[in-house]
Coordinates of C-alpha atoms in Angstrom, one line a residue:
M10 CA 35.6 21.2 62.7
F11 CA 34.8 20.5 59.0
T12 CA 35.3 17.7 56.5
G13 CA 36.2 19.7 53.4
I14 CA 33.1 18.5 51.5
V15 CA 31.6 21.7 50.1
Q16 CA 27.9 22.1 50.7
D17 CA 27.2 25.2 48.6
V18 CA 28.9 27.8 46.5
G19 CA 27.7 31.2 47.8
R20 CA 28.7 34.7 46.8
L21 CA 30.0 37.7 48.6
A22 CA 27.0 40.1 48.8
R23 CA 28.4 42.9 51.0
S24 CA 31.6 44.0 52.7
A25 CA 31.7 46.7 55.3
V26 CA 34.8 48.0 57.2
R27 CA 34.5 47.6 61.0
G28 CA 37.5 49.1 62.7
A29 CA 40.4 47.1 61.5
G30 CA 38.2 44.2 60.4
K31 CA 35.3 43.7 58.1
R32 CA 31.7 42.5 58.3
L33 CA 31.1 40.2 55.4
A34 CA 27.7 39.1 54.1
F35 CA 27.2 36.0 51.9
T36 CA 24.3 34.7 49.9
T37 CA 23.7 30.9 50.0
A38 CA 21.2 28.2 48.9
L39 CA 21.7 26.7 52.4
D40 CA 19.0 27.3 55.0
A41 CA 20.7 30.4 56.4
A42 CA 17.6 31.4 58.4
G43 CA 18.2 28.1 60.3
F44 CA 21.8 28.9 61.2
E45 CA 22.4 29.4 64.9
L46 CA 24.0 32.7 65.9
G47 CA 27.5 31.9 66.9
E48 CA 27.8 28.7 64.9
S49 CA 30.9 28.1 62.7
V50 CA 30.8 28.2 58.9
A51 CA 33.8 27.6 56.7
V52 CA 34.1 30.2 54.0
N53 CA 36.7 29.3 51.4
G54 CA 38.2 27.2 54.2
V55 CA 38.2 29.9 56.8
C56 CA 36.3 29.2 60.0
L57 CA 33.9 32.2 60.6
T58 CA 31.3 32.8 63.2
V59 CA 27.7 33.6 62.2
A60 CA 26.8 37.1 63.5
A61 CA 23.5 37.6 61.7
R62 CA 21.3 35.5 59.4
A63 CA 18.2 35.7 57.3
A64 CA 16.6 33.7 54.5
G65 CA 19.3 33.1 51.8
T66 CA 22.1 35.2 53.5
F67 CA 24.3 35.3 56.6
E68 CA 26.9 37.7 58.0
A69 CA 30.2 37.1 59.7
D70 CA 33.0 39.3 61.1
A71 CA 36.5 38.9 59.8
S72 CA 39.1 40.0 62.3
P73 CA 42.3 41.9 61.3
E74 CA 44.2 38.6 62.0
T75 CA 41.9 36.7 59.6
L76 CA 42.2 39.4 56.9
A77 CA 46.0 39.4 57.2
H78 CA 46.5 35.6 56.9
T79 CA 43.8 34.5 54.5
S80 CA 42.5 35.6 51.1
L81 CA 39.2 36.9 52.4
G82 CA 40.3 40.5 52.3
A83 CA 40.8 40.2 48.6
L84 CA 37.2 39.0 47.9
R85 CA 35.2 41.2 45.5
L86 CA 31.4 41.6 45.4
G87 CA 29.9 38.7 43.6
D88 CA 32.9 36.4 44.0
P89 CA 32.0 32.7 44.5
V90 CA 32.9 31.2 47.9
N91 CA 32.9 27.6 49.1
L92 CA 30.6 27.1 52.1
E93 CA 30.4 24.3 54.7
R94 CA 28.6 24.2 58.0
A95 CA 30.5 22.6 61.0
L96 CA 30.7 18.9 61.3
R97 CA 28.1 17.2 63.5
P98 CA 29.1 14.0 65.5
V99 CA 26.5 12.0 63.5
D100 CA 27.8 13.1 60.0
R101 CA 29.7 10.9 57.6
L102 CA 33.3 12.0 57.3
G103 CA 33.6 12.1 53.5
G104 CA 36.8 14.2 53.4
H105 CA 39.3 14.7 56.2
F106 CA 39.4 16.7 59.4
V107 CA 39.5 20.4 58.5
L108 CA 39.8 22.9 61.3
G109 CA 39.2 26.1 59.2
H110 CA 42.5 27.5 60.5
V111 CA 44.5 28.6 57.5
D112 CA 48.2 27.7 57.4
G113 CA 49.1 29.8 54.5
V114 CA 47.9 31.5 51.3
G115 CA 48.9 29.9 48.0
R116 CA 48.3 30.7 44.4
F117 CA 46.5 28.9 41.6
A118 CA 49.1 28.1 39.0
G119 CA 47.2 26.4 36.2
R120 CA 45.2 23.4 35.0
R121 CA 45.3 20.7 32.4
P122 CA 42.6 18.3 31.3
E123 CA 42.9 14.5 31.7
G124 CA 39.7 13.2 30.2
A125 CA 36.8 14.2 32.4
F126 CA 39.2 15.1 35.2
E127 CA 41.4 18.1 35.7
V128 CA 44.8 18.3 37.2
L129 CA 45.3 21.6 39.1
R130 CA 48.6 23.1 40.1
F131 CA 49.0 25.3 43.2
E132 CA 52.0 27.2 44.5
A133 CA 52.3 27.0 48.2
P134 CA 54.6 28.4 51.0
R135 CA 57.0 26.3 53.0
E136 CA 54.8 26.3 56.0
V137 CA 52.3 24.2 54.0
T138 CA 54.5 22.1 51.7
R139 CA 56.5 20.7 54.7
Y140 CA 53.4 18.6 55.6
L141 CA 52.4 17.4 52.1
V142 CA 52.8 13.8 51.0
A143 CA 51.6 12.0 47.8
K144 CA 48.1 10.6 48.4
G145 CA 47.8 12.8 51.5
S146 CA 45.0 15.4 52.1
I147 CA 45.0 19.1 51.9
A148 CA 42.2 21.7 52.1
V149 CA 42.2 24.3 49.3
D150 CA 39.7 27.1 49.9
G151 CA 37.9 24.6 52.2
I152 CA 37.8 21.7 49.6
S153 CA 39.2 18.4 50.7
L154 CA 41.6 17.3 47.9
T155 CA 44.2 14.5 47.5
V156 CA 47.7 15.5 46.7
T157 CA 49.1 13.7 43.7
R158 CA 52.4 15.4 43.3
P159 CA 54.0 17.5 46.1
D160 CA 57.3 19.4 45.7
E161 CA 59.1 22.3 47.4
G162 CA 57.2 24.9 45.5
G163 CA 53.7 23.6 45.6
F164 CA 51.6 20.6 44.6
E165 CA 49.2 19.1 42.1
V166 CA 45.7 17.6 42.7
A167 CA 43.5 15.5 40.4
V168 CA 39.9 16.8 40.6
I169 CA 36.9 14.7 39.8
P170 CA 33.9 16.1 37.8
H171 CA 31.7 16.2 40.9
T172 CA 34.1 18.5 42.7
L173 CA 34.4 20.8 39.7
E174 CA 30.6 21.1 39.5
R175 CA 30.1 21.7 43.3
T176 CA 32.9 24.2 44.1
N177 CA 34.4 27.4 42.9
L178 CA 37.4 25.7 41.3
P179 CA 36.3 26.4 37.8
A180 CA 36.3 30.1 38.5
R181 CA 40.0 30.1 39.5
R182 CA 42.4 31.9 37.2
A183 CA 46.2 31.8 37.3
G184 CA 47.5 33.9 40.2
D185 CA 44.3 33.8 42.2
A186 CA 45.0 33.5 46.0
V187 CA 43.7 30.4 47.8
N188 CA 43.5 29.5 51.4
L189 CA 45.5 26.3 52.3
E190 CA 45.3 24.1 55.4
A191 CA 47.5 21.1 55.7
D192 CA 46.3 17.9 57.3
I193 CA 46.4 18.2 61.1
L194 CA 47.8 14.6 61.4
G195 CA 51.1 15.7 59.9
K196 CA 51.4 18.6 62.4
Y197 CA 50.9 16.2 65.4
V198 CA 53.4 13.8 64.0
E199 CA 56.0 16.6 63.6
K200 CA 55.3 17.7 67.2
L201 CA 55.7 14.2 68.6
L202 CA 58.9 13.6 66.6
A203 CA 60.4 16.9 67.8
G204 CA 59.6 16.0 71.4
S205 CA 61.2 12.6 71.0
R206 CA 64.5 14.3 70.0
A207 CA 64.5 16.4 73.2
P208 CA 65.9 15.0 76.5
G209 CA 63.1 13.2 78.3
G210 CA 60.5 14.2 75.6
G211 CA 58.3 12.5 73.1
V212 CA 56.2 9.3 73.3
T213 CA 58.1 6.5 75.1
L214 CA 57.1 3.2 76.8
E215 CA 57.9 4.8 80.1
A216 CA 55.7 7.8 79.4
L217 CA 52.8 5.6 78.3
A218 CA 53.2 3.5 81.4
R219 CA 53.1 6.5 83.7
A220 CA 49.9 7.6 81.9
G221 CA 48.4 4.1 82.5
F222 CA 48.2 3.1 78.8
V223 CA 50.6 0.1 79.1
R224 CA 51.7 -2.1 82.0

């Protein structure tokens, strides 16, 4: 699990085909030599497993499933990527709960300045926009952002100068693919509401009593 607070902007250093997948190598200013083999790292919002590491670089395998449902397969050598190591139980949760499981690939549509801030527009598929609400959270390439204006075709976010300085957002150009992950809370709410509409389903006082939560 992650928070969406980017720790470093690394770069794709190597990409090698491995069967139907790829072995990807990234440079980073993080202490890559101290990474544990098998630990999770979010790369542009995609949860990957560290397969090899050395000073200033680490490698991870992208499965065919990952390449088919994220933008990682379109990365070119030297492209900047947002990096975040997995959340520790003692960490401050500065963003929101991000799983690193991409819900859909959207597109960067444009930007406009508002003083020191920028308003960014992203196009998004229905499987993402269905969960968006104004002032709610979304992960864009692993960055925890607040939705300011959602609609059927996408959404806008207002980005503070700190985020622009510490992520790969300034490198985005119109049409660039981005990995999108909606807030997990919206998915749970949808599931519970769907269950409540089914005979005998959902959260009821009777169900809570049977589970021992109420008397």
